[in-house]
Coordinates of C-alpha atoms and ligand atoms in Angstrom, one line a residue:
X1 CA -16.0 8.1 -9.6
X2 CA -15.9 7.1 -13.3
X3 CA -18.4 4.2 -12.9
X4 CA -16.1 1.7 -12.8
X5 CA -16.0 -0.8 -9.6
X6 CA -13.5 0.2 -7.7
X7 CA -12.0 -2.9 -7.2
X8 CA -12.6 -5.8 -9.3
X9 CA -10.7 -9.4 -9.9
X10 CA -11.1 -11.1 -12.9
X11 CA -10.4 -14.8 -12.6
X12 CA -8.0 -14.6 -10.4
X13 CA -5.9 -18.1 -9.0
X14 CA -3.6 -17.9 -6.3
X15 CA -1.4 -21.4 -6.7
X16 CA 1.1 -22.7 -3.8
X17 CA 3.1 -25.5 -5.3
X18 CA 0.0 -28.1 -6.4
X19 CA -2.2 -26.3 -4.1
X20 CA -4.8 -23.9 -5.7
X21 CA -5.9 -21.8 -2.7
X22 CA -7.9 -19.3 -5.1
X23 CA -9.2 -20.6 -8.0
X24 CA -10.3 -18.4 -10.8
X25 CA -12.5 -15.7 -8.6
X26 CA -13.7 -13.2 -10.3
X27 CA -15.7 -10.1 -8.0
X28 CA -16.6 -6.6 -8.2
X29 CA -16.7 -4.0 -5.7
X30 CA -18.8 -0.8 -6.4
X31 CA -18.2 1.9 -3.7
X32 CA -20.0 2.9 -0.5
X33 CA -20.6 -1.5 -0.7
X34 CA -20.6 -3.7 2.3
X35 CA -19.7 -7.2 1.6
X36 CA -19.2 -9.9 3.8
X37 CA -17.0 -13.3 2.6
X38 CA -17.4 -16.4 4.6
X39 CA -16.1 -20.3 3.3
X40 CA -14.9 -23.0 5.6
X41 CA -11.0 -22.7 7.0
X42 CA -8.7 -22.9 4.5
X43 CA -11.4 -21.9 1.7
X44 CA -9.1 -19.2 0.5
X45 CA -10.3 -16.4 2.2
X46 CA -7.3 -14.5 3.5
X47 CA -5.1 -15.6 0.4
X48 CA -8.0 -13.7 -1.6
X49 CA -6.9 -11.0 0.6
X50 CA -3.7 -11.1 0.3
X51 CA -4.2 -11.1 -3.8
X52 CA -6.7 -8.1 -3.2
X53 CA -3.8 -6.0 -0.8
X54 CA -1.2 -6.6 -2.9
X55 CA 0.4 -8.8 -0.3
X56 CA 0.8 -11.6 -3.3
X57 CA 0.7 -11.7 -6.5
X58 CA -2.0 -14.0 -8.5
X59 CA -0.5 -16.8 -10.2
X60 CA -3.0 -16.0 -12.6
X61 CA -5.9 -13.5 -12.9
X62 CA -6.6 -9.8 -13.3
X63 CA -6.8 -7.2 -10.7
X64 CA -8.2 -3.5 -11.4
X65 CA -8.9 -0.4 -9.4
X66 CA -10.7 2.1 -10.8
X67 CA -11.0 0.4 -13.9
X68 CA -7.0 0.4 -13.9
X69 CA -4.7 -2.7 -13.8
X70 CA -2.4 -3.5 -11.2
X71 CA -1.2 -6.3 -12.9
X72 CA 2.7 -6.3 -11.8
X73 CA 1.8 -3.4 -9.2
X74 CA 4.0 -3.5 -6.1
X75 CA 2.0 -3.3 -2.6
X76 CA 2.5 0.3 -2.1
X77 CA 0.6 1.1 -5.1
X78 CA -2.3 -0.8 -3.9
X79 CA -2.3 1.6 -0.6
X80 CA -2.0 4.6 -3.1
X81 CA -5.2 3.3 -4.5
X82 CA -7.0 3.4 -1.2
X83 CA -6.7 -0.1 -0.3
X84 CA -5.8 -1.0 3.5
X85 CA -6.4 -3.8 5.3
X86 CA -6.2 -5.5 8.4
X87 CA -4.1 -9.2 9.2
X88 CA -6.0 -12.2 11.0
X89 CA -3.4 -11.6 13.2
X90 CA -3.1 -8.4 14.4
X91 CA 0.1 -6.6 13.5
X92 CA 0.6 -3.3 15.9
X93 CA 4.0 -1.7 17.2
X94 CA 3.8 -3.5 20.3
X95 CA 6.4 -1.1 22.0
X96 CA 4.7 2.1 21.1
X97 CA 1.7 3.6 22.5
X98 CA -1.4 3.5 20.9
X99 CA -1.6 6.6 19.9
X100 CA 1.7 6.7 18.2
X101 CA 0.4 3.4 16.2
X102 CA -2.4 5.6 14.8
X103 CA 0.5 8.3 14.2
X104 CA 2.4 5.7 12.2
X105 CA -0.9 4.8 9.8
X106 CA -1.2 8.2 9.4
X107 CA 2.3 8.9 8.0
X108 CA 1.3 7.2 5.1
X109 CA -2.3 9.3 4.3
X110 CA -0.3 12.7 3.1
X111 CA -0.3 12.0 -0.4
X112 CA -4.1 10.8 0.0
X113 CA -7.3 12.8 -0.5
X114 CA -8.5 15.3 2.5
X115 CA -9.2 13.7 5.8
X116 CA -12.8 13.3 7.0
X117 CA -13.3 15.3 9.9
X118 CA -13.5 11.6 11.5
X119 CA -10.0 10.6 10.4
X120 CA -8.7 14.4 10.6
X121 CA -5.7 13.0 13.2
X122 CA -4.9 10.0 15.7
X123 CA -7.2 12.0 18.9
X124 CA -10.2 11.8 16.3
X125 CA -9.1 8.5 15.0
X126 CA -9.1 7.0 18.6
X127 CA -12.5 8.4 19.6
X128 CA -14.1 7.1 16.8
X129 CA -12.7 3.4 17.7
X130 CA -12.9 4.1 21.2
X131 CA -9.6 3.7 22.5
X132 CA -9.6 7.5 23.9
X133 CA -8.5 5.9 27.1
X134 CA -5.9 3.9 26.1
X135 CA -4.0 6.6 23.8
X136 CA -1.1 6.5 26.0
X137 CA -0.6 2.6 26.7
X138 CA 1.9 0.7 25.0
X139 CA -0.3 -1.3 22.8
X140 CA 1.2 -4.5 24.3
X141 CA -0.7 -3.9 27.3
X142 CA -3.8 -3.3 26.1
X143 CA -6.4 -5.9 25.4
X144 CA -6.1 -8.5 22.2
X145 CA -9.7 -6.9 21.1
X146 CA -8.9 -3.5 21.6
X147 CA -5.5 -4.9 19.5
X148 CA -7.8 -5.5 16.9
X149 CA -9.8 -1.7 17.3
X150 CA -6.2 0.2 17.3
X151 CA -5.5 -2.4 13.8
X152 CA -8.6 -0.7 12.2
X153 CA -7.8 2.6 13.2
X154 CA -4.3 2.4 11.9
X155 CA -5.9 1.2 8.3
X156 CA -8.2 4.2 8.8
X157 CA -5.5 6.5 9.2
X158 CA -3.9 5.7 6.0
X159 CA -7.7 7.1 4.8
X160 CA -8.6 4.3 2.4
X161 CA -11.4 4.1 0.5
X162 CA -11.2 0.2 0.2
X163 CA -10.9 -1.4 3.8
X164 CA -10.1 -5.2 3.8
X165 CA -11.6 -6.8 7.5
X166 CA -9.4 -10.2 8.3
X167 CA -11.5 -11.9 10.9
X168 CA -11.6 -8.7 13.2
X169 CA -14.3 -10.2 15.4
X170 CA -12.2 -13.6 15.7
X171 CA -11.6 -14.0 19.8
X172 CA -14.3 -11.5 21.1
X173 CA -17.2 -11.6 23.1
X174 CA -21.0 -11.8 21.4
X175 CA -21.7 -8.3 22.7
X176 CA -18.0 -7.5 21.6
X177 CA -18.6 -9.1 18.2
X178 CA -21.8 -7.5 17.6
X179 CA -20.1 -3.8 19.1
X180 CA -17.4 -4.5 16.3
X181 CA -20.6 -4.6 13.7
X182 CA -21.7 -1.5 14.7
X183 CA -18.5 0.1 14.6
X184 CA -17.7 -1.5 10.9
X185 CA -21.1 -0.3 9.8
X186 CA -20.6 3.5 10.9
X187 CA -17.3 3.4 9.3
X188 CA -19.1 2.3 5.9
X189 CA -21.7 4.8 6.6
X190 CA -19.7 8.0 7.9
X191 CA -16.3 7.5 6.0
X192 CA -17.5 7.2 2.6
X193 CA -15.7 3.8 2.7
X194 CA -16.4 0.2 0.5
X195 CA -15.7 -2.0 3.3
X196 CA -15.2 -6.3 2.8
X197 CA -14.9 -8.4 6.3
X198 CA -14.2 -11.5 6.3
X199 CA -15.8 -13.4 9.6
X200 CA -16.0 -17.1 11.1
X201 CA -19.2 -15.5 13.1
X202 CA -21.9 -16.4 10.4
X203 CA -24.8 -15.3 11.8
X204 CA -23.7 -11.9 13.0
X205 CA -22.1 -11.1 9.4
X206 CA -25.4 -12.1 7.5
X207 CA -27.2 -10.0 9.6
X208 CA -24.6 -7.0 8.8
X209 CA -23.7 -7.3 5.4
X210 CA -25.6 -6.5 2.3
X211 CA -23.6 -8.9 0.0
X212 CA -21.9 -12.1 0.8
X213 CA -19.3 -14.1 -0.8
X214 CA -19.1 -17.7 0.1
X215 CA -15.5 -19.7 -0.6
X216 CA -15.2 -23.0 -0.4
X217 CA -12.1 -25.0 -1.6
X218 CA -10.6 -21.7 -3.4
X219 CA -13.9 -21.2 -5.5
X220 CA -16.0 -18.5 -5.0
X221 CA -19.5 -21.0 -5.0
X222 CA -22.1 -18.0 -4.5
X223 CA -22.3 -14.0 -4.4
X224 CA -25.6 -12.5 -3.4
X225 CA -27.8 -10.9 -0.7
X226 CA -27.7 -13.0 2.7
X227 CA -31.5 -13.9 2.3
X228 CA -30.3 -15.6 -1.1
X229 CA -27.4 -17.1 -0.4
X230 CA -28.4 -19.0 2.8
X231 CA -31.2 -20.5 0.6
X232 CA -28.4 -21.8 -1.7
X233 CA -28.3 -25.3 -2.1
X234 CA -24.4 -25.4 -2.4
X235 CA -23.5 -23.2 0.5
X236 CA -25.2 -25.1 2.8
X237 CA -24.0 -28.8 1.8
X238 CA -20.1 -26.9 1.6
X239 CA -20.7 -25.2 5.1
X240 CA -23.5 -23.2 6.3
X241 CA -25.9 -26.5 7.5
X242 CA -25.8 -26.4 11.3
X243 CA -25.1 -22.6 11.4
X244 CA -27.8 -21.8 9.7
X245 CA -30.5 -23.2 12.1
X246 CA -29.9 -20.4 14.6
X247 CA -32.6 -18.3 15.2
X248 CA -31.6 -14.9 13.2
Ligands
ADP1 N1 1.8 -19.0 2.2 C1 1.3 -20.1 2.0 N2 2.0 -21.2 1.5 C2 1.3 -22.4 1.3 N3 0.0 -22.6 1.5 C3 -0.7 -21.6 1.9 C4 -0.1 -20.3 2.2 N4 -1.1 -19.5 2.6 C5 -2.3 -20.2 2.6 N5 -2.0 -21.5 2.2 C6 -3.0 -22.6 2.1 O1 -4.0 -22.1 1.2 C7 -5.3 -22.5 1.6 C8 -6.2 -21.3 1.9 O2 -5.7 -20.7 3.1 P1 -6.3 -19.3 3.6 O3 -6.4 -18.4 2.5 O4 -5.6 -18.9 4.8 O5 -7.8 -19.8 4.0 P2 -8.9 -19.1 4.9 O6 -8.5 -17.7 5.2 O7 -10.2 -19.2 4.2 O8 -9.0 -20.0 6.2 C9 -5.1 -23.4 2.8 O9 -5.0 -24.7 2.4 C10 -3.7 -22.9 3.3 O10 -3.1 -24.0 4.1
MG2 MG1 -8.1 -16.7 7.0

């Protein structure tokens, strides 16, 4: 690394027609980070996302990876960068087997650094999500959270270094959600990997996360440690108020 983050947005607005879905976030991620983003729906979350991926281009705004722009970058040059992500809904081959959706990720990681023994091909890639089982299931049949495990592993099998988490725990169980935090966390941990997951579950992702961004209304209103940012006067008027008087 060459000290620079390895992603960072400068000021960067993402306009639909009169709408301003982002407006003028700025954020740097260093690597190894785990970041959490939270914000009402419709803050802007995803369409940050989408900005970060390369799905859309900023209306205004700088991107940089590695401390190089991708201003004018087309998607696949974000995924030469390391950047994968996952879609709020998930987007498998719903006719193929599971395995052979990891097989499909993974025709996109030769040009990329050496595997981790982890991510070395789609047998290890399935154990390490935990869909061993189901390897030879059409994906259609398999469950809409185990949809959301073979999502992951196909974004791991590209071997990113930047993974972007859309809501992955959206649908599950509390014991499935806080399975899915585990698993997120090793990946950080074990893979070498920056990761940045967006979640509606609050409480789970504070607990998770070192760093949180909060969105609200396209802005980016705070960017700090959980402990901070739930003490933030804004954040809670814009959105955390009744979530926050769970017990942690
Ligand atoms: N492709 C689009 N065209 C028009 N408006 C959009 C589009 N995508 C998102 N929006 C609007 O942008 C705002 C932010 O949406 P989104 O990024 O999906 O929020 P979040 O993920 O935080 O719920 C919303 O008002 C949404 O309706
Ligand atoms: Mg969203």
């Amino acid at each position: 690394m060459n000290g620079h983050p390895l992603l960072e947005a400068r000021e960067v607005t993402v306009r639909f027609g009169g709408l301003t879905a982002v407006d003028a976030v700025s954020a740097a991620f260093a690597p190894g980070e785990l970041v959490g983003i939270i914000g009402p729906n419709g803050a802007g979350k995803t369409t940050f996302f989408n900005a970060l991926s390369g799905v859309i281009v900023p209306s205004a705004g700088e991107l940089f990876a590695g401390g190089a722009s991708l201003a004018g970058a087309a998607p696949h040059r974000f995924a030469q960068q390391g950047i994968a992500r996952t879609f709020q809904t998930p987007r498998v081959f719903a006719e193929l087997s599971v395995a052979a959706n990891i097989d499909f990720g993974l025709q996109f990681a030769g040009r990329k650094r050496e595997a981790p023994p982890l991510l070395k091909d789609a047998g290890t890639i399935l154990d390490l999500i935990g869909l061993s089982a189901q390897a030879a299931l059409p994906a259609a049949a398999i469950t809409p959270s185990q949809q959301r495990l073979l999502e992951i592993g196909m974004a791991l099998a590209t071997r990113p270094r930047l993974l972007l988490l859309d809501e992955v725990a959206a649908g599950l169980t509390e014991a499935e959600v806080e399975a899915m935090a585990r698993l997120i966390r090793r990946l950080r941990d074990e893979l070498d990997l920056t990761v940045i997951w967006i979640e509606h579950a609050v409480s789970t992702l504070l607990r998770h996360v070192e760093r949180v961004l909060v969105l609200h209304q396209g802005r980016k209103i705070a960017d700090g440690l959980p402990s901070e940012v739930v003490r933030n006067a804004e954040v809670i008027e814009a959105y955390l108020g009744d979530e926050m008087v769970e017990p942690a």
